């Protein structure tokens, strides 16, 4: 048996999320059924760095699969991208997984991008890829409010009720908000995030961007540790899991 | 009656192109049927700066429509974007059209972007937005070859058989090729283009990018004026009509 690390891109739109749910197709399932073709017809487990929600996209999800024999990583990459057709899920790179490496527990940093289309007209070209906010947002105010949230904190105020993490303390390393023309783009980085943490942070910062709350408010919400005081959860389609860092670089092909 | 200029964005994927064809839905038709709601139920003519082909996208198509009364441009913009639902066609801006202004004949420059996803794996997130070229392209060689095509020339070698233009001479002002990670992006600007001119230029430059033809070859093809000697027509989904310039700026809202 050989263990392979996989770099995975997908359009989250048609899926119930990374993980299997009661009904509907999961990204994990598409990959496991593709990997079954290399595993005597039996779907092997594919583990991932992050269990993205329904509608959330990925450019840089990282997975792990164990397969019989000693196929080259190129062969595994090509075969999996072929067998995931016609679903919008591809393996862009593969590597031999180092001894003891795990996509979830070996990750030292995860990065996400959130895109807001901030104009009156609904999206035509970027529908399903952005959150449409028709009222003008002050990206500078959102950025300044975000900087007050960096560091190690109890993020209970931004945590989904369904969050399964044992404890709510996380270290937020980066939360940048920038405007590019009609788009407001946020980049978030941390070793790990709580369930819905980024989407709850974005929904809260958007209220600052609207001018409905002051720049100091998100920090107050953080300190209150009360989810009911934060802003709404921003919709999933604006979110993309862009990448994962590991202590030792993988030998991707 | 009042004449309105419209700035239009659409996803070309579901349409037979800007213009009505024998069957299938046209972008023009979606807009004319939306405008009928402001015209006593009768679809008015919507003219455009460029008649994009099936599958070609637009961020900055410009249209002209004449409507009864004196609705504000904001009202026209909002109403048209509402009545085009659920189609991926929106009016992002509107303006009162100056006397004698026409989106086709008053245009002094048109700009297009062409995106190639240049990696082994097929696109998942950008499917329908890019041309997938799995073999490595030398964007520098493509750019240098493109610079030899700038200026005023007979572009017969890059013209579709079905092209209806009276004469094949055009002035190509810009044809830049740049790499951004896995993407090779081309930007083309001219007062006007022949039918399929950009897609034929891209298909020809791609052969240079592959290393299958030298950098000097596209210029030779140009000078030969023989369509059968040029490269294949690049697929429509990589192309986006990004904008139009006019001698006098419009007062967009």
CSV table of C-alpha atoms in Angstrom, one decimal:
chain,number,residue,atom,x,y,z
A,1,UNK,CA,0.0,0.0,0.0
A,2,UNK,CA,1.1,3.6,-0.7
A,3,UNK,CA,-0.2,6.7,0.9
A,4,UNK,CA,-0.7,9.7,-1.4
A,5,UNK,CA,-1.3,13.4,-0.6
A,6,UNK,CA,-3.7,15.0,-3.0
A,7,UNK,CA,-4.2,18.7,-3.9
A,8,UNK,CA,-7.9,19.1,-4.8
A,9,UNK,CA,-9.9,21.8,-6.5
A,10,UNK,CA,-13.7,21.8,-6.6
A,11,UNK,CA,-16.8,23.9,-7.3
A,12,UNK,CA,-18.8,23.5,-4.1
A,13,UNK,CA,-22.1,24.5,-5.7
A,14,UNK,CA,-23.5,21.0,-6.5
A,15,UNK,CA,-22.3,19.3,-3.3
A,16,UNK,CA,-23.6,18.9,0.3
A,17,UNK,CA,-20.0,19.8,1.4
A,18,UNK,CA,-16.8,17.8,1.7
A,19,UNK,CA,-18.4,15.2,4.0
A,20,UNK,CA,-21.2,12.8,3.4
A,21,UNK,CA,-24.6,14.0,4.8
A,22,UNK,CA,-28.0,12.3,5.0
A,23,UNK,CA,-28.7,12.8,1.3
A,24,UNK,CA,-27.0,14.5,-1.7
A,25,UNK,CA,-23.6,14.1,-3.2
A,26,UNK,CA,-20.4,14.9,-1.1
A,27,UNK,CA,-17.0,15.9,-2.6
A,28,UNK,CA,-15.4,13.2,-0.5
A,29,UNK,CA,-17.8,10.6,-2.0
A,30,UNK,CA,-16.9,11.7,-5.6
A,31,UNK,CA,-13.2,11.2,-4.8
A,32,UNK,CA,-13.7,8.0,-3.0
A,33,UNK,CA,-15.7,6.5,-5.8
A,34,UNK,CA,-13.0,7.6,-8.3
A,35,UNK,CA,-10.3,6.1,-6.1
A,36,UNK,CA,-12.3,2.8,-6.0
A,37,UNK,CA,-11.1,2.3,-9.6
A,38,UNK,CA,-7.5,2.0,-8.3
A,39,UNK,CA,-8.6,-0.1,-5.3
A,40,UNK,CA,-10.2,-3.1,-6.7
A,41,UNK,CA,-13.6,-1.4,-6.9
A,42,UNK,CA,-13.8,-0.7,-3.1
A,43,UNK,CA,-13.9,3.1,-2.2
A,44,UNK,CA,-11.0,3.8,0.1
A,45,UNK,CA,-11.3,6.6,2.8
A,46,UNK,CA,-10.1,10.0,1.6
A,47,UNK,CA,-9.3,12.3,4.5
A,48,UNK,CA,-9.0,16.1,4.1
A,49,UNK,CA,-7.5,19.1,5.7
A,50,UNK,CA,-10.8,20.8,6.1
A,51,UNK,CA,-14.5,19.7,5.9
A,52,UNK,CA,-15.9,22.5,3.8
A,53,UNK,CA,-19.6,23.2,4.1
A,54,UNK,CA,-22.2,22.9,1.3
A,55,UNK,CA,-21.5,25.5,-1.4
A,56,UNK,CA,-18.0,26.3,-0.3
A,57,UNK,CA,-15.3,26.0,-3.0
A,58,UNK,CA,-11.7,24.8,-2.9
A,59,UNK,CA,-8.6,25.6,-4.9
A,60,UNK,CA,-6.2,24.1,-2.4
A,61,UNK,CA,-8.0,21.4,-0.3
A,62,UNK,CA,-5.5,18.7,0.7
A,63,UNK,CA,-6.5,15.0,0.9
A,64,UNK,CA,-4.9,11.7,1.8
A,65,UNK,CA,-5.7,8.3,0.3
A,66,UNK,CA,-4.0,4.9,0.6
A,67,UNK,CA,-3.9,2.7,-2.5
A,68,UNK,CA,-2.5,-0.7,-3.3
A,69,UNK,CA,0.8,-1.1,-5.2
A,70,UNK,CA,3.2,1.6,-5.9
A,71,UNK,CA,1.6,3.8,-8.6
A,72,UNK,CA,3.4,7.0,-9.3
A,73,UNK,CA,1.9,10.2,-8.0
A,74,UNK,CA,1.4,11.4,-11.6
A,75,UNK,CA,-0.6,8.2,-12.4
A,76,UNK,CA,-2.8,8.7,-9.3
A,77,UNK,CA,-3.4,12.4,-10.1
A,78,UNK,CA,-4.3,11.6,-13.7
A,79,UNK,CA,-6.5,8.7,-12.8
A,80,UNK,CA,-8.4,10.4,-10.1
A,81,UNK,CA,-9.1,13.5,-12.2
A,82,UNK,CA,-10.3,11.3,-15.0
A,83,UNK,CA,-12.6,9.2,-12.8
A,84,UNK,CA,-14.2,12.2,-11.1
A,85,UNK,CA,-15.7,13.3,-14.4
A,86,UNK,CA,-18.2,14.8,-15.0
A,87,UNK,CA,-18.2,16.3,-11.5
A,88,UNK,CA,-16.4,19.6,-10.9
A,89,UNK,CA,-13.7,18.0,-8.7
A,90,UNK,CA,-10.1,17.6,-9.9
A,91,UNK,CA,-6.8,16.5,-8.4
A,92,UNK,CA,-4.4,19.2,-9.5
A,93,UNK,CA,-1.3,17.6,-7.8
A,94,UNK,CA,-0.3,14.5,-5.9
A,95,UNK,CA,2.7,13.5,-3.8
A,96,UNK,CA,3.9,10.5,-1.8
A,97,UNK,CA,2.7,11.2,1.7
A,98,UNK,CA,5.6,11.3,4.2
A,99,UNK,CA,5.6,8.8,7.1
A,100,UNK,CA,3.2,10.0,9.8
A,101,UNK,CA,1.8,12.8,7.7
A,102,UNK,CA,-1.9,13.6,7.9
A,103,UNK,CA,-3.7,16.4,6.0
A,104,UNK,CA,-5.7,17.4,9.1
A,105,UNK,CA,-3.3,17.0,12.0
A,106,UNK,CA,-0.1,18.0,10.2
A,107,UNK,CA,-1.5,21.2,8.9
A,108,UNK,CA,0.2,24.3,10.4
A,109,UNK,CA,-1.9,26.9,8.5
A,110,UNK,CA,-5.1,27.0,6.5
A,111,UNK,CA,-6.0,29.9,4.1
A,112,UNK,CA,-9.4,30.9,2.8
A,113,UNK,CA,-10.6,33.7,0.5
A,114,UNK,CA,-14.0,35.3,0.7
A,115,UNK,CA,-15.3,37.3,-2.2
A,116,UNK,CA,-18.1,39.9,-2.0
A,117,UNK,CA,-19.5,41.5,-5.2
A,118,UNK,CA,-20.3,44.9,-4.0
A,119,UNK,CA,-22.5,46.6,-6.6
A,120,UNK,CA,-26.2,47.2,-7.3
A,121,UNK,CA,-26.5,44.6,-10.1
A,122,UNK,CA,-26.7,40.9,-9.1
A,123,UNK,CA,-23.8,38.8,-10.4
A,124,UNK,CA,-24.1,37.4,-13.9
A,125,UNK,CA,-20.6,36.1,-14.7
A,126,UNK,CA,-19.6,35.4,-11.0
A,127,UNK,CA,-22.9,34.0,-9.8
A,128,UNK,CA,-22.3,31.2,-7.3
A,129,UNK,CA,-18.7,32.5,-6.7
A,130,UNK,CA,-19.5,35.6,-4.7
A,131,UNK,CA,-21.8,37.0,-2.0
A,132,UNK,CA,-23.8,39.8,-3.6
A,133,UNK,CA,-24.0,42.9,-1.3
A,134,UNK,CA,-25.8,45.7,-3.1
A,135,UNK,CA,-25.2,48.4,-0.6
A,136,UNK,CA,-21.7,50.1,-0.6
A,137,UNK,CA,-19.2,48.7,1.9
A,138,UNK,CA,-16.3,50.6,3.4
A,139,UNK,CA,-13.6,48.0,3.0
A,140,UNK,CA,-11.1,50.2,4.9
A,141,UNK,CA,-13.4,50.2,8.0
A,142,UNK,CA,-13.9,46.4,7.7
A,143,UNK,CA,-10.1,45.9,7.5
A,144,UNK,CA,-9.4,48.0,10.6
A,145,UNK,CA,-12.1,46.2,12.5
A,146,UNK,CA,-10.6,42.9,11.4
A,147,UNK,CA,-7.2,43.7,12.7
A,148,UNK,CA,-8.6,44.0,16.2
A,149,UNK,CA,-9.5,40.3,16.1
A,150,UNK,CA,-6.1,38.9,15.3
A,151,UNK,CA,-4.3,36.7,17.8
A,152,UNK,CA,-5.3,34.0,20.2
A,153,UNK,CA,-8.8,34.3,21.5
A,154,UNK,CA,-11.9,32.4,22.5
A,155,UNK,CA,-13.9,32.7,19.3
A,156,UNK,CA,-17.2,31.3,20.8
A,157,UNK,CA,-19.1,34.4,19.5
A,158,UNK,CA,-18.2,33.3,15.9
A,159,UNK,CA,-18.8,29.6,16.3
A,160,UNK,CA,-21.7,27.6,14.8
A,161,UNK,CA,-24.0,25.9,17.3
A,162,UNK,CA,-23.2,22.6,15.6
A,163,UNK,CA,-19.4,23.1,16.0
A,164,UNK,CA,-17.8,19.9,17.2
A,165,UNK,CA,-14.4,21.4,18.2
A,166,UNK,CA,-13.5,20.5,21.8
A,167,UNK,CA,-12.6,24.1,22.7
A,168,UNK,CA,-13.3,27.5,21.2
A,169,UNK,CA,-9.8,29.0,21.4
A,170,UNK,CA,-8.1,29.7,18.0
A,171,UNK,CA,-5.3,31.9,16.8
A,172,UNK,CA,-6.3,34.1,13.9
A,173,UNK,CA,-3.1,35.0,12.0
A,174,UNK,CA,-4.5,37.0,9.2
A,175,UNK,CA,-7.8,38.7,8.3
A,176,UNK,CA,-7.2,41.2,5.5
A,177,UNK,CA,-10.0,43.1,3.7
A,178,UNK,CA,-9.2,44.8,0.4
A,179,UNK,CA,-11.2,46.3,-2.4
A,180,UNK,CA,-10.6,45.5,-6.0
A,181,UNK,CA,-13.0,47.6,-8.1
A,182,UNK,CA,-16.5,46.1,-7.5
A,183,UNK,CA,-15.1,43.3,-5.3
A,184,UNK,CA,-14.3,43.3,-1.6
A,185,UNK,CA,-12.0,40.4,-1.0
A,186,UNK,CA,-11.1,38.9,2.4
A,187,UNK,CA,-8.2,36.6,3.2
A,188,UNK,CA,-8.2,34.6,6.4
A,189,UNK,CA,-5.4,32.4,7.8
A,190,UNK,CA,-5.1,30.4,10.9
A,191,UNK,CA,-3.8,27.0,12.0
A,192,UNK,CA,-7.4,25.9,12.2
A,193,UNK,CA,-10.9,27.5,12.3
A,194,UNK,CA,-14.1,26.7,14.1
A,195,UNK,CA,-17.2,25.7,12.2
A,196,UNK,CA,-18.6,28.8,10.4
A,197,UNK,CA,-16.0,31.0,12.0
A,198,UNK,CA,-14.9,32.7,8.8
A,199,UNK,CA,-18.5,33.2,7.5
A,200,UNK,CA,-19.6,34.6,10.9
A,201,UNK,CA,-16.6,36.9,10.9
A,202,UNK,CA,-17.5,38.1,7.4
A,203,UNK,CA,-21.1,38.6,8.3
A,204,UNK,CA,-20.1,40.7,11.3
A,205,UNK,CA,-17.5,42.8,9.4
A,206,UNK,CA,-20.1,43.5,6.7
A,207,UNK,CA,-22.3,45.3,9.3
A,208,UNK,CA,-19.2,47.5,9.9
A,209,UNK,CA,-18.8,48.0,6.2
A,210,UNK,CA,-22.4,49.1,5.9
A,211,UNK,CA,-21.8,51.7,8.6
A,212,UNK,CA,-24.4,50.1,10.8
A,213,UNK,CA,-21.9,49.2,13.5
A,214,UNK,CA,-18.6,51.0,14.6
A,215,UNK,CA,-15.1,49.5,13.9
A,216,UNK,CA,-14.8,48.7,17.5
A,217,UNK,CA,-17.9,46.5,17.6
A,218,UNK,CA,-16.5,43.1,16.3
A,219,UNK,CA,-13.9,43.1,19.0
A,220,UNK,CA,-16.7,43.7,21.6
A,221,UNK,CA,-18.6,40.8,20.1
A,222,UNK,CA,-15.5,38.6,20.3
A,223,UNK,CA,-15.1,39.5,24.0
A,224,UNK,CA,-18.8,38.9,24.7
A,225,UNK,CA,-18.4,35.2,23.6
A,226,UNK,CA,-22.1,35.2,22.7
A,227,UNK,CA,-23.0,34.0,19.2
A,228,UNK,CA,-26.4,35.7,19.3
A,229,UNK,CA,-24.6,39.1,19.4
A,230,UNK,CA,-22.6,38.6,16.2
A,231,UNK,CA,-23.7,39.4,12.7
A,232,UNK,CA,-25.4,36.8,10.4
A,233,UNK,CA,-23.5,34.0,8.8
A,234,UNK,CA,-22.3,35.1,5.3
A,235,UNK,CA,-23.4,32.7,2.5
A,236,UNK,CA,-21.2,29.8,1.5
A,237,UNK,CA,-20.7,30.7,-2.2
A,238,UNK,CA,-18.3,33.5,-1.5
A,239,UNK,CA,-15.9,31.2,0.4
A,240,UNK,CA,-13.0,29.3,-1.1
A,241,UNK,CA,-10.5,27.1,0.7
A,242,UNK,CA,-7.3,28.3,-1.0
A,243,UNK,CA,-4.5,26.4,0.7
A,244,UNK,CA,-2.9,24.5,3.5
A,245,UNK,CA,0.7,24.7,4.8
A,246,UNK,CA,2.6,21.9,6.4
A,247,UNK,CA,5.8,22.0,8.5
A,248,UNK,CA,7.6,20.0,5.8
A,249,UNK,CA,6.9,20.8,2.2
A,250,UNK,CA,5.4,18.0,0.1
A,251,UNK,CA,7.0,16.9,-3.1
A,252,UNK,CA,4.0,17.7,-5.4
A,253,UNK,CA,3.9,16.6,-9.0
B,1,UNK,CA,-39.1,58.6,-26.2
B,2,UNK,CA,-35.6,58.5,-24.5
B,3,UNK,CA,-32.5,56.7,-25.7
B,4,UNK,CA,-30.5,54.9,-23.1
B,5,UNK,CA,-26.9,53.5,-23.2
B,6,UNK,CA,-26.6,50.2,-21.2
B,7,UNK,CA,-23.5,48.6,-19.8
B,8,UNK,CA,-24.2,44.9,-19.9
B,9,UNK,CA,-22.6,41.8,-18.2
B,10,UNK,CA,-23.5,38.2,-19.2
B,11,UNK,CA,-22.4,34.6,-18.9
B,12,UNK,CA,-22.3,33.5,-22.6
B,13,UNK,CA,-22.6,29.8,-21.7
B,14,UNK,CA,-26.4,29.3,-22.0
B,15,UNK,CA,-26.8,31.5,-25.1
B,16,UNK,CA,-26.5,31.2,-28.9
B,17,UNK,CA,-24.7,34.5,-28.8
B,18,UNK,CA,-25.7,38.2,-28.7
B,19,UNK,CA,-27.8,37.9,-31.8
B,20,UNK,CA,-30.9,35.8,-32.5
B,21,UNK,CA,-30.1,32.6,-34.5
B,22,UNK,CA,-32.5,30.0,-35.9
B,23,UNK,CA,-33.1,28.4,-32.5
B,24,UNK,CA,-32.0,28.8,-28.9
B,25,UNK,CA,-32.0,31.9,-26.7
B,26,UNK,CA,-30.0,35.0,-27.5
B,27,UNK,CA,-28.7,37.6,-25.1
B,28,UNK,CA,-30.3,40.3,-27.2
B,29,UNK,CA,-33.6,38.6,-26.9
B,30,UNK,CA,-33.4,38.3,-23.1
B,31,UNK,CA,-32.8,42.1,-22.9
B,32,UNK,CA,-35.4,43.0,-25.4
B,33,UNK,CA,-38.0,40.9,-23.6
B,34,UNK,CA,-37.0,42.6,-20.3
B,35,UNK,CA,-37.3,46.0,-22.0
B,36,UNK,CA,-40.8,45.1,-23.3
B,37,UNK,CA,-42.0,45.6,-19.7
B,38,UNK,CA,-41.0,49.3,-20.0
B,39,UNK,CA,-42.4,49.5,-23.6
B,40,UNK,CA,-46.1,48.5,-23.3
B,41,UNK,CA,-45.3,44.8,-23.7
B,42,UNK,CA,-43.6,45.3,-27.1
B,43,UNK,CA,-39.9,44.2,-27.2
B,44,UNK,CA,-37.9,47.2,-28.5
B,45,UNK,CA,-34.7,46.8,-30.5
B,46,UNK,CA,-31.5,46.6,-28.3
B,47,UNK,CA,-28.4,47.3,-30.4
B,48,UNK,CA,-24.9,46.4,-29.1
B,49,UNK,CA,-21.3,47.4,-29.6
B,50,UNK,CA,-20.3,43.8,-30.5
B,51,UNK,CA,-22.2,40.7,-31.6
B,52,UNK,CA,-20.5,38.2,-29.4
B,53,UNK,CA,-20.6,34.5,-30.5
B,54,UNK,CA,-22.2,31.6,-28.6
B,55,UNK,CA,-20.4,30.9,-25.4
B,56,UNK,CA,-18.5,34.2,-25.3
B,57,UNK,CA,-18.9,36.2,-22.1
B,58,UNK,CA,-19.2,40.0,-21.5
B,59,UNK,CA,-18.3,42.2,-18.6
B,60,UNK,CA,-18.5,45.4,-20.6
B,61,UNK,CA,-20.9,45.0,-23.6
B,62,UNK,CA,-22.6,48.3,-24.4
B,63,UNK,CA,-26.2,48.5,-25.7
B,64,UNK,CA,-28.7,51.1,-26.8
B,65,UNK,CA,-32.4,51.0,-26.2
B,66,UNK,CA,-35.2,53.6,-26.8
B,67,UNK,CA,-38.1,53.7,-24.3
B,68,UNK,CA,-41.2,55.8,-23.9
B,69,UNK,CA,-41.4,58.6,-21.3
B,70,UNK,CA,-38.4,59.9,-19.4
B,71,UNK,CA,-37.5,57.2,-16.9
B,72,UNK,CA,-34.3,57.9,-15.0
B,73,UNK,CA,-31.2,55.8,-16.1
B,74,UNK,CA,-31.2,54.3,-12.5
B,75,UNK,CA,-34.8,53.2,-13.0
B,76,UNK,CA,-34.0,51.6,-16.4
B,77,UNK,CA,-30.9,49.9,-15.1
B,78,UNK,CA,-32.8,48.4,-12.1
B,79,UNK,CA,-35.9,47.4,-14.1
B,80,UNK,CA,-33.9,45.7,-16.8
B,81,UNK,CA,-31.7,43.8,-14.4
B,82,UNK,CA,-34.9,42.7,-12.6
B,83,UNK,CA,-36.7,41.5,-15.6
B,84,UNK,CA,-33.8,39.6,-17.1
B,85,UNK,CA,-34.0,37.1,-14.1
B,86,UNK,CA,-33.3,34.3,-13.9
B,87,UNK,CA,-31.0,34.6,-16.9
B,88,UNK,CA,-27.3,35.4,-16.3
B,89,UNK,CA,-27.6,38.8,-17.9
B,90,UNK,CA,-27.5,42.1,-16.0
B,91,UNK,CA,-27.4,45.8,-16.7
B,92,UNK,CA,-24.6,47.1,-14.5
B,93,UNK,CA,-24.9,50.8,-15.5
B,94,UNK,CA,-27.1,53.0,-17.7
B,95,UNK,CA,-26.8,56.5,-19.1
B,96,UNK,CA,-28.9,58.9,-21.3
B,97,UNK,CA,-27.5,58.3,-24.8
B,98,UNK,CA,-26.1,61.5,-26.3
B,99,UNK,CA,-27.7,62.8,-29.5
B,100,UNK,CA,-26.3,60.8,-32.5
B,101,UNK,CA,-24.5,58.3,-30.3
B,102,UNK,CA,-24.6,54.6,-31.3
B,103,UNK,CA,-22.9,51.7,-29.5
B,104,UNK,CA,-21.6,50.2,-32.7
B,105,UNK,CA,-20.6,53.2,-34.8
B,106,UNK,CA,-19.5,55.5,-32.0
B,107,UNK,CA,-17.1,53.0,-30.5
B,108,UNK,CA,-13.4,54.0,-30.9
B,109,UNK,CA,-12.0,51.0,-29.1
B,110,UNK,CA,-13.1,47.5,-28.0
B,111,UNK,CA,-11.3,45.4,-25.5
B,112,UNK,CA,-11.4,41.6,-25.0
B,113,UNK,CA,-9.7,39.3,-22.5
B,114,UNK,CA,-8.9,35.6,-23.3
B,115,UNK,CA,-8.1,33.2,-20.5
B,116,UNK,CA,-6.2,29.9,-20.9
B,117,UNK,CA,-6.0,27.5,-17.9
B,118,UNK,CA,-2.6,26.0,-18.6
B,119,UNK,CA,-2.2,23.0,-16.4
B,120,UNK,CA,-2.7,19.2,-16.6
B,121,UNK,CA,-5.9,19.1,-14.6
B,122,UNK,CA,-9.1,20.1,-16.3
B,123,UNK,CA,-10.8,23.2,-14.7
B,124,UNK,CA,-13.2,22.6,-11.9
B,125,UNK,CA,-13.9,26.1,-10.5
B,126,UNK,CA,-13.3,27.9,-13.8
B,127,UNK,CA,-15.0,25.5,-16.1
B,128,UNK,CA,-16.8,27.4,-18.9
B,129,UNK,CA,-14.6,30.5,-18.2
B,130,UNK,CA,-11.3,29.3,-19.7
B,131,UNK,CA,-9.8,27.3,-22.5
B,132,UNK,CA,-8.0,24.3,-21.0
B,133,UNK,CA,-4.6,23.7,-22.6
B,134,UNK,CA,-2.9,20.9,-20.8
B,135,UNK,CA,0.6,21.2,-22.4
B,136,UNK,CA,2.9,23.9,-21.1
B,137,UNK,CA,2.7,27.2,-23.0
B,138,UNK,CA,5.6,29.7,-23.3
B,139,UNK,CA,3.7,32.9,-22.7
B,140,UNK,CA,6.8,35.0,-23.4
B,141,UNK,CA,7.1,33.5,-26.9
B,142,UNK,CA,3.4,34.1,-27.5
B,143,UNK,CA,3.7,37.7,-26.4
B,144,UNK,CA,6.7,38.4,-28.7
B,145,UNK,CA,4.9,36.7,-31.7
B,146,UNK,CA,1.8,38.8,-30.9
B,147,UNK,CA,3.8,42.1,-31.0
B,148,UNK,CA,4.6,41.4,-34.6
B,149,UNK,CA,0.9,41.5,-35.5
B,150,UNK,CA,0.2,45.0,-34.1
B,151,UNK,CA,-0.8,47.8,-36.4
B,152,UNK,CA,-2.9,48.2,-39.6
B,153,UNK,CA,-3.1,45.0,-41.7
B,154,UNK,CA,-5.3,42.9,-43.9
B,155,UNK,CA,-6.3,40.3,-41.3
B,156,UNK,CA,-7.9,37.9,-43.9
B,157,UNK,CA,-5.8,35.0,-42.5
B,158,UNK,CA,-7.6,35.3,-39.1
B,159,UNK,CA,-11.1,36.0,-40.4
B,160,UNK,CA,-14.0,33.5,-40.3
B,161,UNK,CA,-15.5,32.3,-43.6
B,162,UNK,CA,-18.8,33.7,-42.4
B,163,UNK,CA,-17.4,37.2,-41.6
B,164,UNK,CA,-19.7,39.9,-43.0
B,165,UNK,CA,-17.3,42.8,-42.8
B,166,UNK,CA,-16.9,44.6,-46.1
B,167,UNK,CA,-13.2,44.7,-45.9
B,168,UNK,CA,-10.6,42.8,-44.0
B,169,UNK,CA,-8.2,45.6,-42.9
B,170,UNK,CA,-8.2,46.3,-39.2
B,171,UNK,CA,-5.8,48.1,-36.8
B,172,UNK,CA,-4.7,45.9,-33.9
B,173,UNK,CA,-3.7,48.3,-31.1
B,174,UNK,CA,-2.9,45.8,-28.3
B,175,UNK,CA,-2.3,42.0,-28.0
B,176,UNK,CA,-0.6,41.3,-24.8
B,177,UNK,CA,0.0,37.8,-23.4
B,178,UNK,CA,0.9,37.3,-19.7
B,179,UNK,CA,1.2,34.4,-17.4
B,180,UNK,CA,-0.4,34.6,-13.9
B,181,UNK,CA,0.4,31.3,-12.3
B,182,UNK,CA,-1.5,28.5,-14.0
B,183,UNK,CA,-3.3,31.0,-16.3
B,184,UNK,CA,-2.2,32.6,-19.5
B,185,UNK,CA,-4.2,35.7,-20.1
B,186,UNK,CA,-4.4,37.7,-23.4
B,187,UNK,CA,-5.7,41.2,-23.8
B,188,UNK,CA,-6.7,42.5,-27.2
B,189,UNK,CA,-7.7,46.0,-28.2
B,190,UNK,CA,-8.8,47.5,-31.6
B,191,UNK,CA,-11.4,49.9,-32.9
B,192,UNK,CA,-13.1,46.8,-34.3
B,193,UNK,CA,-12.4,43.1,-34.9
B,194,UNK,CA,-13.3,40.7,-37.8
B,195,UNK,CA,-15.5,37.7,-37.0
B,196,UNK,CA,-13.5,35.2,-35.0
B,197,UNK,CA,-10.4,37.4,-35.4
B,198,UNK,CA,-9.4,37.2,-31.7
B,199,UNK,CA,-10.1,33.4,-31.4
B,200,UNK,CA,-8.1,32.7,-34.6
B,201,UNK,CA,-5.2,34.8,-33.3
B,202,UNK,CA,-5.2,33.0,-30.0
B,203,UNK,CA,-5.4,29.6,-31.7
B,204,UNK,CA,-2.4,30.6,-33.8
B,205,UNK,CA,-0.4,32.0,-30.9
B,206,UNK,CA,-1.1,28.8,-28.9
B,207,UNK,CA,0.9,26.8,-31.5
B,208,UNK,CA,3.9,29.2,-30.9
B,209,UNK,CA,3.3,28.7,-27.1
B,210,UNK,CA,3.5,24.9,-27.6
B,211,UNK,CA,6.8,25.3,-29.4
B,212,UNK,CA,5.3,23.8,-32.5
B,213,UNK,CA,5.8,27.0,-34.6
B,214,UNK,CA,8.5,29.8,-34.3
B,215,UNK,CA,7.7,33.3,-33.0
B,216,UNK,CA,8.0,34.6,-36.6
B,217,UNK,CA,5.3,32.3,-37.9
B,218,UNK,CA,2.1,34.3,-37.0
B,219,UNK,CA,3.4,37.3,-38.9
B,220,UNK,CA,4.0,35.0,-41.9
B,221,UNK,CA,0.4,33.7,-41.7
B,222,UNK,CA,-0.8,37.3,-41.5
B,223,UNK,CA,1.1,38.2,-44.6
B,224,UNK,CA,-0.1,35.1,-46.5
B,225,UNK,CA,-3.8,36.3,-46.0
B,226,UNK,CA,-4.9,32.6,-46.2
B,227,UNK,CA,-7.2,31.4,-43.4
B,228,UNK,CA,-6.2,27.8,-44.1
B,229,UNK,CA,-2.6,28.5,-43.0
B,230,UNK,CA,-3.5,29.9,-39.5
B,231,UNK,CA,-4.0,27.9,-36.3
B,232,UNK,CA,-7.4,26.6,-35.2
B,233,UNK,CA,-10.1,28.8,-33.7
B,234,UNK,CA,-9.7,28.9,-29.9
B,235,UNK,CA,-12.9,27.9,-28.1
B,236,UNK,CA,-15.4,30.6,-27.2
B,237,UNK,CA,-15.6,30.1,-23.4
B,238,UNK,CA,-12.2,31.6,-22.8
B,239,UNK,CA,-13.2,34.9,-24.4
B,240,UNK,CA,-14.8,37.9,-22.5
B,241,UNK,CA,-15.8,41.3,-24.0
B,242,UNK,CA,-14.4,43.6,-21.3
B,243,UNK,CA,-15.2,47.1,-22.5
B,244,UNK,CA,-15.8,49.7,-25.2
B,245,UNK,CA,-14.4,53.2,-25.4
B,246,UNK,CA,-16.2,56.2,-27.0
B,247,UNK,CA,-14.8,59.6,-28.1
B,248,UNK,CA,-17.0,61.3,-25.5
B,249,UNK,CA,-17.4,59.6,-22.0
B,250,UNK,CA,-21.0,58.6,-21.1
B,251,UNK,CA,-22.5,59.7,-17.8
B,252,UNK,CA,-23.0,56.2,-16.4
B,253,UNK,CA,-25.0,55.7,-13.2
